Every structure is written in structure tokens, then in C-alpha cells.
mmCIF file of C-alpha atoms in Angstrom:
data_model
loop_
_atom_site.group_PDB
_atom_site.id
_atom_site.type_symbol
_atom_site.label_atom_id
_atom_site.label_comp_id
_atom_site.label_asym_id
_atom_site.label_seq_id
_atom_site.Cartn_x
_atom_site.Cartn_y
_atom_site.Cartn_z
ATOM 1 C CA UNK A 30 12.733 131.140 91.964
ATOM 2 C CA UNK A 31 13.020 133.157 95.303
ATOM 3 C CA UNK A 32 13.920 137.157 95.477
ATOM 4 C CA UNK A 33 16.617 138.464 93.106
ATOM 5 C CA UNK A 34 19.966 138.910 94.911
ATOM 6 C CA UNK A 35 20.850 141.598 92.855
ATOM 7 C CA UNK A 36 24.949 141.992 93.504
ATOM 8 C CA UNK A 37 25.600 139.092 95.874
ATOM 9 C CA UNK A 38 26.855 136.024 94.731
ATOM 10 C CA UNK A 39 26.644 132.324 95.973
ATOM 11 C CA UNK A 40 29.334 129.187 96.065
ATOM 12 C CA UNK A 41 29.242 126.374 94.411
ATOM 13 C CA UNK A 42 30.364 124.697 97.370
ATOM 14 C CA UNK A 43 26.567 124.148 98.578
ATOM 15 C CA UNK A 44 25.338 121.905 96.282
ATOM 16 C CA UNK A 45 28.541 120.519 93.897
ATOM 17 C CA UNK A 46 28.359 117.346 95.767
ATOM 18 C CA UNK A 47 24.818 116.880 94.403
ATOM 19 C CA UNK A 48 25.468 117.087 90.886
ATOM 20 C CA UNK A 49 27.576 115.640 88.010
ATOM 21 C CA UNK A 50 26.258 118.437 85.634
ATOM 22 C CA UNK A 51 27.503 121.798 85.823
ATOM 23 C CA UNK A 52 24.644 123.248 84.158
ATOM 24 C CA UNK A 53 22.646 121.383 86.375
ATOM 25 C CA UNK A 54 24.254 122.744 89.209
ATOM 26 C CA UNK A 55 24.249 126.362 88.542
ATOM 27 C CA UNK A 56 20.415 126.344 87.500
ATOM 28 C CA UNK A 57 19.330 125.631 91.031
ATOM 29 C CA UNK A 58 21.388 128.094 92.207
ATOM 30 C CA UNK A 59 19.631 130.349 90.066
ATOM 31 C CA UNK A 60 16.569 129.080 91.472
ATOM 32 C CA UNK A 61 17.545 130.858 94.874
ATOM 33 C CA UNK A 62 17.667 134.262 93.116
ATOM 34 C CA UNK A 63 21.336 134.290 92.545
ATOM 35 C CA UNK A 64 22.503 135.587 88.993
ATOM 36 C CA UNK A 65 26.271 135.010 89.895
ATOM 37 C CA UNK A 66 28.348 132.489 91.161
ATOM 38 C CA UNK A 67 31.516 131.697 92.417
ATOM 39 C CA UNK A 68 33.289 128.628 91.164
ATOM 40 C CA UNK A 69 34.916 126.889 93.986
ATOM 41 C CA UNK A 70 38.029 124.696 93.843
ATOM 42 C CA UNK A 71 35.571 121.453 93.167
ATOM 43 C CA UNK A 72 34.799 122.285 90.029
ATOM 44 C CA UNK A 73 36.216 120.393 87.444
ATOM 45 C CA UNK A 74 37.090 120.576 83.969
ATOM 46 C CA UNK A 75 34.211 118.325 82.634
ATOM 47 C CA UNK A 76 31.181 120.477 84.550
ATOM 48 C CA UNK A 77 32.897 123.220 82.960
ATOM 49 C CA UNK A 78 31.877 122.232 79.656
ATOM 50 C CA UNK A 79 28.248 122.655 80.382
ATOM 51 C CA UNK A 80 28.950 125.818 82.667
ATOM 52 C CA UNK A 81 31.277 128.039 80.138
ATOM 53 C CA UNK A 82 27.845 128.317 77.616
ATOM 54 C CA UNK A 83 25.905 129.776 80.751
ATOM 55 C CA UNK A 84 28.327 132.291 80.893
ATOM 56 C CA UNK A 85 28.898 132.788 77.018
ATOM 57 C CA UNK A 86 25.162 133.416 76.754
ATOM 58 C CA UNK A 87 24.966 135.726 79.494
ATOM 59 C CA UNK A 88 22.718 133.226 81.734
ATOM 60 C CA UNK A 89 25.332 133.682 84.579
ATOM 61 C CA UNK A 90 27.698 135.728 85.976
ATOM 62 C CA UNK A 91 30.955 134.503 87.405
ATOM 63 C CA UNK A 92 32.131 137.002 90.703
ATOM 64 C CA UNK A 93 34.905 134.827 91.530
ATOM 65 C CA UNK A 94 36.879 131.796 91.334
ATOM 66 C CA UNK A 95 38.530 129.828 93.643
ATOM 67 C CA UNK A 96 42.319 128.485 93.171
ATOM 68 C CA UNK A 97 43.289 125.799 92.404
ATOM 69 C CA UNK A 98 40.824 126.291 89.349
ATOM 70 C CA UNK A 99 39.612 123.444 88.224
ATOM 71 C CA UNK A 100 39.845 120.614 90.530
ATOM 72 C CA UNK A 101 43.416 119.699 91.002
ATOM 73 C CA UNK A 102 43.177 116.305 92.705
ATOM 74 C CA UNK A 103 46.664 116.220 93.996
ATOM 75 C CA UNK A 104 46.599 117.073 97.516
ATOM 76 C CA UNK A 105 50.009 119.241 97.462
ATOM 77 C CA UNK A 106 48.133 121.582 95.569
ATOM 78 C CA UNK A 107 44.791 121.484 97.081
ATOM 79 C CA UNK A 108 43.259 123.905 99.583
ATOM 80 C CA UNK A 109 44.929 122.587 102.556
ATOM 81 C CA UNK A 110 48.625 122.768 101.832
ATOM 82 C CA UNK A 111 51.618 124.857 102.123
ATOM 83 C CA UNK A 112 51.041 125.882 98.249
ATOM 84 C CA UNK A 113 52.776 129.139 97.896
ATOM 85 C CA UNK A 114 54.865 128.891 100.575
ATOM 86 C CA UNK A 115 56.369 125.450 99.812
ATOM 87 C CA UNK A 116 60.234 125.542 100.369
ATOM 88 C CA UNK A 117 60.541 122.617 97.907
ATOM 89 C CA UNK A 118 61.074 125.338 94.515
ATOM 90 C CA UNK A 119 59.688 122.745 92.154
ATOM 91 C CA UNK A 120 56.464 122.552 94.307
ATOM 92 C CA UNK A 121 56.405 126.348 94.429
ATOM 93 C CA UNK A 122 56.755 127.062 91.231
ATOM 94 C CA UNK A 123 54.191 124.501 90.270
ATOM 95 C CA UNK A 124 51.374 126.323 93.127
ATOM 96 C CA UNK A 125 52.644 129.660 90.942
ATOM 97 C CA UNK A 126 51.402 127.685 87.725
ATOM 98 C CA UNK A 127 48.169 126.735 88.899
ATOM 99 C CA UNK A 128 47.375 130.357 90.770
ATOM 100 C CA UNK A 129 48.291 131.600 87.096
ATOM 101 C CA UNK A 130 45.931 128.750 86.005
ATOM 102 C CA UNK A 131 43.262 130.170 87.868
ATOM 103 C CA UNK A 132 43.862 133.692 87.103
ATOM 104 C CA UNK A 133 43.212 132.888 83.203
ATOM 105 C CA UNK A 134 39.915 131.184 83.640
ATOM 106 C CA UNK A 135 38.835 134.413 86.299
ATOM 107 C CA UNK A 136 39.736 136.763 83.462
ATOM 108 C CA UNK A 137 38.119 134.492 80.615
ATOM 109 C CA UNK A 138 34.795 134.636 82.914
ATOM 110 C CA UNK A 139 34.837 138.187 83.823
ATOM 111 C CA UNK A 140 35.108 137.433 87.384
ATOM 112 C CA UNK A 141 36.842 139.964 89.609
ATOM 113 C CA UNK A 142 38.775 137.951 91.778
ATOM 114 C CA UNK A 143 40.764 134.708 92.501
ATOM 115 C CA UNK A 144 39.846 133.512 96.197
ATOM 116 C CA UNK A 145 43.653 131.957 97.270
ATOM 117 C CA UNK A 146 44.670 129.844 99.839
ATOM 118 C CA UNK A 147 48.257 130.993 100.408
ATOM 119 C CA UNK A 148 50.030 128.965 103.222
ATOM 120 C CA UNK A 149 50.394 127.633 106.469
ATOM 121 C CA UNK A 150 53.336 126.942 109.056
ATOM 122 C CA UNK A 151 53.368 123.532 108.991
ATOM 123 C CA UNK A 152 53.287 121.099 111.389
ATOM 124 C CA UNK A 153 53.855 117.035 111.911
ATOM 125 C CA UNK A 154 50.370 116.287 112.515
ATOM 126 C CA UNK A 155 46.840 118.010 112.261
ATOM 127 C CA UNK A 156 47.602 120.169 115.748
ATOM 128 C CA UNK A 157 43.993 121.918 114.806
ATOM 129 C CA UNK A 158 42.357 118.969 115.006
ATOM 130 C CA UNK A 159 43.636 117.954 118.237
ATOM 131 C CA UNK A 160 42.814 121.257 119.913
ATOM 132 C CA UNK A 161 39.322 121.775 118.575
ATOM 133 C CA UNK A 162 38.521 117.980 119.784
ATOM 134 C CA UNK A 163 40.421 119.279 123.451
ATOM 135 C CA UNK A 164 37.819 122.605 122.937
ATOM 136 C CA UNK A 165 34.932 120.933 122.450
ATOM 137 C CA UNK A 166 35.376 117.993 125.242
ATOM 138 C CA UNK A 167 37.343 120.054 128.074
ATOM 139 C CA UNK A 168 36.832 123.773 126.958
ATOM 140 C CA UNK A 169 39.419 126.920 126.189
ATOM 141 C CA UNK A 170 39.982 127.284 129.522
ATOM 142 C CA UNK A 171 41.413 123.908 130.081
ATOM 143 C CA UNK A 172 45.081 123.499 131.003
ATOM 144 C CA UNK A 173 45.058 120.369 128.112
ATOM 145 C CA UNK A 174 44.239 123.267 125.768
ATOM 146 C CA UNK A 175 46.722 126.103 126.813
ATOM 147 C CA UNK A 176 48.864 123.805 127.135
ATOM 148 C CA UNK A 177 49.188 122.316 123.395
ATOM 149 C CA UNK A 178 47.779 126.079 122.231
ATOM 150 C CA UNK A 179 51.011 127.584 123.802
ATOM 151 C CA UNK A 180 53.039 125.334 121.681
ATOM 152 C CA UNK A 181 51.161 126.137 118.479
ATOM 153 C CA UNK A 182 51.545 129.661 118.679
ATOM 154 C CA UNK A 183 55.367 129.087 119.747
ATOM 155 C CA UNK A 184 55.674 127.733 116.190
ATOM 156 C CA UNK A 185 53.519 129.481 114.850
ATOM 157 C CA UNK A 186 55.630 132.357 115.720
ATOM 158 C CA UNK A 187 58.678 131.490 115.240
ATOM 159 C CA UNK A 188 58.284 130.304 111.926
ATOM 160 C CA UNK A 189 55.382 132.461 110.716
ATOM 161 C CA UNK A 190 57.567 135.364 109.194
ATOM 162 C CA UNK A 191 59.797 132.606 106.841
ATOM 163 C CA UNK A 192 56.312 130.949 105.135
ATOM 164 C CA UNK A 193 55.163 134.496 105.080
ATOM 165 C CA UNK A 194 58.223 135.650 102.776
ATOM 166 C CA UNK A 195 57.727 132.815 100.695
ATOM 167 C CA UNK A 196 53.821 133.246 100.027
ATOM 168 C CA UNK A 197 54.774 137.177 99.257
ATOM 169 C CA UNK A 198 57.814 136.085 96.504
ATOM 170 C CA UNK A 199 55.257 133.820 94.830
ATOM 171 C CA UNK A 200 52.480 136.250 95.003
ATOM 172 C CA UNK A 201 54.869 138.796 93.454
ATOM 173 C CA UNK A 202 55.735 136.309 90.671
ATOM 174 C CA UNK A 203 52.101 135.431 89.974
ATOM 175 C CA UNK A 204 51.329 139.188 89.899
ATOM 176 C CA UNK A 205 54.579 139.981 87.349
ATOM 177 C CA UNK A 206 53.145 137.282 85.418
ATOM 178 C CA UNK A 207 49.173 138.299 85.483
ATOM 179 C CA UNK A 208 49.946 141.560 84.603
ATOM 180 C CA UNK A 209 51.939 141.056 81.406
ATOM 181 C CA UNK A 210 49.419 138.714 80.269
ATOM 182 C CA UNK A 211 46.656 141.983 80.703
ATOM 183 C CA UNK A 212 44.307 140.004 83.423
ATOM 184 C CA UNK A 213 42.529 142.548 85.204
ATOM 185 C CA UNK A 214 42.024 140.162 88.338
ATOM 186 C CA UNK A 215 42.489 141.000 91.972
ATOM 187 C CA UNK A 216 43.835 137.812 93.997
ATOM 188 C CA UNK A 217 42.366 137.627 97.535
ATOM 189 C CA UNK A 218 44.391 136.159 100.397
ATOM 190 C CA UNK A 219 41.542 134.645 102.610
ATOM 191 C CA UNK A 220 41.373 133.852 106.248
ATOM 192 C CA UNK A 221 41.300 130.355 107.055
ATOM 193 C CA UNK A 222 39.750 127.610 109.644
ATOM 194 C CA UNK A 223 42.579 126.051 110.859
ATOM 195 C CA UNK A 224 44.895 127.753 114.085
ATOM 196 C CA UNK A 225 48.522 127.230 111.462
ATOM 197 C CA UNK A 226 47.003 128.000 108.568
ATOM 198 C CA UNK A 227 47.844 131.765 107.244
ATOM 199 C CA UNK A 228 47.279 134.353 107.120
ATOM 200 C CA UNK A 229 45.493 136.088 110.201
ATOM 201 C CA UNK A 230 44.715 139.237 109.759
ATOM 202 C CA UNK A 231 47.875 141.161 110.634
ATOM 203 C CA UNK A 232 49.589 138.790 108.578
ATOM 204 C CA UNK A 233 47.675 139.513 105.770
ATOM 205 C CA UNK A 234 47.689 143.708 106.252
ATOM 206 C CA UNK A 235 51.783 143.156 106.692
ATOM 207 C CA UNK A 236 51.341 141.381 102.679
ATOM 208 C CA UNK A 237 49.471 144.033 101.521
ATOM 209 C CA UNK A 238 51.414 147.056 102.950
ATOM 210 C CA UNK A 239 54.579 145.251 101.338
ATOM 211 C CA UNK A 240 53.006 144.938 98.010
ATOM 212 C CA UNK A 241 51.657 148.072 97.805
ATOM 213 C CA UNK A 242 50.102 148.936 94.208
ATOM 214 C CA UNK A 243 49.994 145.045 93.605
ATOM 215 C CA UNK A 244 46.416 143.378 92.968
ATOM 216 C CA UNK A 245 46.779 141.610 95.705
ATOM 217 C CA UNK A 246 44.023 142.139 98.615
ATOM 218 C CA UNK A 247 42.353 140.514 102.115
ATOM 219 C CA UNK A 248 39.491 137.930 101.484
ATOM 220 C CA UNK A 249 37.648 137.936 104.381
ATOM 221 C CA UNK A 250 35.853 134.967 105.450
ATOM 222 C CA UNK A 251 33.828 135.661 107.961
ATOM 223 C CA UNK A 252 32.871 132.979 109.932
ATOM 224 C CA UNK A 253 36.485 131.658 109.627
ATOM 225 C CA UNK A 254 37.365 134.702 111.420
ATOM 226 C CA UNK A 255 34.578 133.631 114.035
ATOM 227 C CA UNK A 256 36.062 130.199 114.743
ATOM 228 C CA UNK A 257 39.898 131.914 114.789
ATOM 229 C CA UNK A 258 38.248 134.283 117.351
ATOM 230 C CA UNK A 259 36.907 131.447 119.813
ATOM 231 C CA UNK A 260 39.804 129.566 119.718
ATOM 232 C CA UNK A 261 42.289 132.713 120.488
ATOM 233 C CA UNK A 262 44.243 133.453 117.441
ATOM 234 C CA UNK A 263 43.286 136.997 116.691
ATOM 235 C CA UNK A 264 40.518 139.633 117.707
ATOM 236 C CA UNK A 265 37.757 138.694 114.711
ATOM 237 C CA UNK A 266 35.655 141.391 114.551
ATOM 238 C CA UNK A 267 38.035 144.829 115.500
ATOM 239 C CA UNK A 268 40.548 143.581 113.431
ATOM 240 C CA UNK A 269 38.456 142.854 110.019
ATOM 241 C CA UNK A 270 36.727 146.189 110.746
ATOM 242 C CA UNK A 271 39.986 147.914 110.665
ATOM 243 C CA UNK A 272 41.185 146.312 107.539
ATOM 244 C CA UNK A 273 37.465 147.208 105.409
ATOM 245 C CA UNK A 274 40.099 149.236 102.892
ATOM 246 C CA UNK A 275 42.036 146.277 102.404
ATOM 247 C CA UNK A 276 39.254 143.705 101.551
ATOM 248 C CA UNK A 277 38.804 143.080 97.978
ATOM 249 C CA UNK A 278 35.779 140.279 98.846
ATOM 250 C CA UNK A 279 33.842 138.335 101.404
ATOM 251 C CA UNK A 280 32.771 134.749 102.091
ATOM 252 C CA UNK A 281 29.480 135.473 104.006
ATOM 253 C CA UNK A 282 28.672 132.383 106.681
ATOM 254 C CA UNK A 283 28.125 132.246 110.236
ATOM 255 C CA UNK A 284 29.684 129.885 112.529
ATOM 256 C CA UNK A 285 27.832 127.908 115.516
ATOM 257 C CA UNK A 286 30.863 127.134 117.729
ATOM 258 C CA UNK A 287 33.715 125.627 115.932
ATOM 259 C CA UNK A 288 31.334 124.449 112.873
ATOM 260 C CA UNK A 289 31.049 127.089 110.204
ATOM 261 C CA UNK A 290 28.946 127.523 107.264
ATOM 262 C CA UNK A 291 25.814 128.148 108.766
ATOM 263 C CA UNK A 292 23.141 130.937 107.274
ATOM 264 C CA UNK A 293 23.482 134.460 109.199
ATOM 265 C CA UNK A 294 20.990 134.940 112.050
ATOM 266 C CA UNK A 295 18.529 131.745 110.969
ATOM 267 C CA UNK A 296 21.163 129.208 112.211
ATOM 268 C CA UNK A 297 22.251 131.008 115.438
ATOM 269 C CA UNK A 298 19.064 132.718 116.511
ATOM 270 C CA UNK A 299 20.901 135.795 117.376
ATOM 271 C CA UNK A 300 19.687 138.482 115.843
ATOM 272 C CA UNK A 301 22.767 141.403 116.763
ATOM 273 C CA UNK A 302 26.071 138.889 116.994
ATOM 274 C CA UNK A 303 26.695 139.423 113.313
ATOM 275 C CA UNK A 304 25.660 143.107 112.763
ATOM 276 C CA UNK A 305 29.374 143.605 113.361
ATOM 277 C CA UNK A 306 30.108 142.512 109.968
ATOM 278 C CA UNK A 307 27.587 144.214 108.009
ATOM 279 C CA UNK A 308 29.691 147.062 107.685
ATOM 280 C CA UNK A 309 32.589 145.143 105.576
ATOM 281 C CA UNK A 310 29.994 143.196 104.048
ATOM 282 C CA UNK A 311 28.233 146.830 102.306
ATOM 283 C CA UNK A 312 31.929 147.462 101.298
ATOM 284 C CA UNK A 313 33.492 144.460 99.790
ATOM 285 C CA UNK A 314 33.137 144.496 96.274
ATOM 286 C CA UNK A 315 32.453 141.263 95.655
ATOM 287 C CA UNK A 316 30.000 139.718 98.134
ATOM 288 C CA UNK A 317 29.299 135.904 98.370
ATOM 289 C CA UNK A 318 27.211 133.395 100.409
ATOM 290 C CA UNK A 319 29.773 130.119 101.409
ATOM 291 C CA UNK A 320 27.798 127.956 102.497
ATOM 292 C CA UNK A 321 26.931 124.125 103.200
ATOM 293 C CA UNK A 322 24.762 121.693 101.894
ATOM 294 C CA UNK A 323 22.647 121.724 105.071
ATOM 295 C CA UNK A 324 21.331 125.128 104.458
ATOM 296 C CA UNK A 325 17.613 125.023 103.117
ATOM 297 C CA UNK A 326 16.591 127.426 100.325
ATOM 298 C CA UNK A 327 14.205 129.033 102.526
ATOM 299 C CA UNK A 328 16.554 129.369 105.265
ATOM 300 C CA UNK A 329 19.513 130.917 102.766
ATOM 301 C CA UNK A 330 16.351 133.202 101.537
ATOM 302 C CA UNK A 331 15.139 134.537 105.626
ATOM 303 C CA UNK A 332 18.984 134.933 106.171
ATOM 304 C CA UNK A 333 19.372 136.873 102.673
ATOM 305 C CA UNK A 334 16.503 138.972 103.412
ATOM 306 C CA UNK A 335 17.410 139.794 107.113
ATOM 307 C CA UNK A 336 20.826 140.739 105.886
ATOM 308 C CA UNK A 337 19.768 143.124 103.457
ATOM 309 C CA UNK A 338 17.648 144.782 105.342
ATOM 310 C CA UNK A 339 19.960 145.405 108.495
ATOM 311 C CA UNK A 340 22.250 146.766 105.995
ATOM 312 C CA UNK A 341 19.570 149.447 104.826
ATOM 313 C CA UNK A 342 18.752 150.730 108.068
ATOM 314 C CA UNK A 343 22.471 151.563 108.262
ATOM 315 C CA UNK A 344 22.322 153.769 105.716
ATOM 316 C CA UNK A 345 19.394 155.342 106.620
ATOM 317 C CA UNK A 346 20.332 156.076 110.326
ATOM 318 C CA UNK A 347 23.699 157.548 108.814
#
């Protein structure tokens, strides 16, 4: 077993593709010094049956879960969807059910928050797609890319304020519902990879200054924010900074271009680019690494290390 991570938690997401046993899965995880996890959306109901005695027995600690919780296979309801802002009211009021779903199993684990995947403006095709391949072949500065980026963000626009009404109704039901059940669980409205997928960050302050006294919150994913930055949706670093208050958790990853999920500092080789984060991360109350099946347990453990200790000289130059 490597260091003890003390608070910080780790995803699932890093290694669920390797196992079939949940218990199997969380023990190496604990081999890289984490004592909590959170579940991601992946998880299903059979791992679970080897994972709830973990946390019965106080082996682990469960920081957060991610909706929809377990595995929904249906792809209306998965993480890439219009889920609570669905104008279809029996699809809505089914993505209410399952964020109420995951809710039940936070509280039942004693994790703090439900990660949630709100919304997106929708569009005919995969629009992201099309402009990261025109990034990546021609560049940002291309007229092929302003061109089709123009037209995202004049739908994006124009429609962004409807989906956003409908993703705050159904947060407001979930929460109405949550509450008179007795949860104590904070739902986090995370920032997401792809250009028409919501919220940004002002979207996501204009939710929370609507629902004020609601346990609803900003879960900021970092290097989602990074790739959202490069590709010109919204100013990454001064807007997150600016919203530290309103951040109830943090998926901790760096991105290499457009490709996200990388270790902090080992992956990149720069050693300052991501300081600019370190600030949210110390605040967040719930802090955990996202990250992908590439990264090596000695490379999560150099990135861990240099992490924690930027953070520390922080507090003692202040």
C-alpha cells in the first residue's frame, strides 16, 4: 500500500473495467492509500453486493456517488443525455426517480454528495465531436472551426435558458423530495466535456443563486473545465476561482489537450499550469481523483504527493 490519502478520495472509474468483483475492485484502490471512494455511474447492483459489507464494516468510506446510481443501462438516462431537462414529462420524471435513486444509496453510505449530470441543449448530431476532430486536424483558429463553433453557441444560446428552467424544476422536485425523506445529501451540478452539454459555470452560479438555501451546489471538474477553456466556452480558471463558495466537490484530473483524465503535473510536465486550482481544491469539501485506467499507481502516488505539498506551502506563505 502507498501513502495514506487521508481526506481525498478516488473514482471507481479507474479500474471498474478491470473487475467483475466489487470487493475486488475497491481493495486495490485501497492499495493506493485511498480509504474512500466514490462510486461512479458503472457500478452496478451485483458489485454492490460485495461492496455494501466494506462499508458496513467500516473498511471503506463512500465520499460520493455518482447518478444514475447503479448502472442504469438505458442510454436516456445515462450520463450523456438531456436527463433532467428532458421536455418529454414521462422521461423527466423518470431522471427525477433515478436522481432520488441515487440520493438514497448516498445517504445509506454516508457519502456527502450525489455527483449529477443535469442537461444539455441538444443537438441533431454529436456537434462536439465534429469540432474537437476540426481542433485537433486544422486548429481553433481555423475558419472550419469558427465557423461550425459560431453556430453552436448560436444554439447554445438561444436555447440554453429553456433546458436550464427545466434542469432547475426537476432539481427543485428532487430536493422537495430528499428533504422529506431526511437525506442529508448535497447534489453537485458538475461541469462537463462536451461544448452543449450544461452547465458552464455561469450557468451553474445562475442555478444556485435561484435556489438559494437548496442543497444544491457546483461540482467542479477540473480538467473538464480545462478542455471547455481550450475550445472557447468559458474562462476555466477565473471563473471556478470565483465560484470556490459555491463548490460543494471536485473531480481532480488534468487534461493534455482535448484528452482529460490525466494525473496533475506527472502527465503534463508542467509543474505551475495547475497551481491555479489548488486553491478550490484546499476548499471543496469533498475532494476526489477522476481518473483513467492509464494512470500507473506510482504516477497517481508522485501526482498525489506533489499536490499535497504545493497546497502546504500555501498555507505557510499565507
Amino acid at each position: 500500500m502507498l501513502t495514506s490519502k487521508g481526506e481525498y478520495s478516488f473514482s471507481t472509474c479507474w479500474n471498474i473495467k478491470r473487475h467483475n468483483s466489487g470487493a475486488e475492485m475497491i481493495a486495490e484502490i485501497q492499495e493506493l492509500g485511498f480509504q474512500q471512494v466514490e462510486l461512479n455511474y458503472n457500478v452496478t447492483t451485483e458489485m454492490l453486493q460485495t461492496i455494501e459489507p466494506m462499508i458496513e464494516r467500516g473498511l471503506i468510506g463512500i465520499s460520493s456517488v455518482h447518478n444514475t446510481f447503479p448502472h442504469t443501462p438505458d442510454p436516456d438516462y445515462g450520463t450523456d443525455s438531456v436527463l433532467l431537462g428532458f421536455d418529454d414529462e414521462e422521461k423527466r420524471h423518470k431522471a427525477i426517480d433515478l436522481l432520488v435513486k441515487s440520493a438514497e444509496y448516498a445517504h445509506r453510505y454516508g457519502a456527502k454528495a450525489v455527483v449529477v449530470h443535469p442537461g444539455e441543449v441538444p443537438f441533431a448530431t454529436n456537434i462536439d465531436e465534429t469540432l474537437k476532430g476540426i481542433y485537433h486536424e486544422q486548429g481553433k483558429d481555423s475558419p472550419a472551426y469558427q465557423q461550425l463553433w459560431s453556430e453552436m453557441i448560436e444554439r447554445r444560446e438561444r436555447l440554453s435558458e429553456h433546458y436550464l428552467e427545466r434542469i432547475q424544476h426537476s432539481l427543485e422536485e428532487v430536493c422537495d423530495r430528499v428533504l422529506s425523506k431526511g437525506y442529508d445529501v448535497a447534489f453537485g451540478i458538475e461541469t462537463r466535456s462536451r461544448c452543449y452539454q450544461m452547465p458552464t459555470l455561469s450557468e451553474a452560479k445562475k442555478i444556485r443563486d435561484r435556489m438559494q438555501g437548496a442543497p444544491v451546489y457546483l461540482w467542479y471538474d477540473i480538467g473538464h473545465g480545462m478542455m471547455m477553456d481550450r475550445m472557447g466556452l468559458y474562462h476555466n480558471a477565473e471563473e471556478a476561482n470565483a465560484m470556490k463558495e459555491d463548490i460543494i466537490g471536485v473531480h481532480i484530473h488534468e487534461t493534455l489537450g482535448l484528452s482529460d483524465h490525466w494525473c496533475p503535473y506527472i502527465h503534463s510536465k508542467d509543474m505551475t499550469f495547475f497551481d491555479r486550482f489548488l486553491d478550490i481544491i484546499d476548499a471543496a469539501p469533498v475532494k476526489v481523483y477522476e481518473l483513467k485506467a492509464a494512470c500507473q499507481p506510482e504516477e497517481i502516488e508522485a501526482s498525489h504527493q506533489l499536490l499535497i505539498s504545493k497546497i502546504q506551502e500555501r498555507h505557510i506563505i499565507k
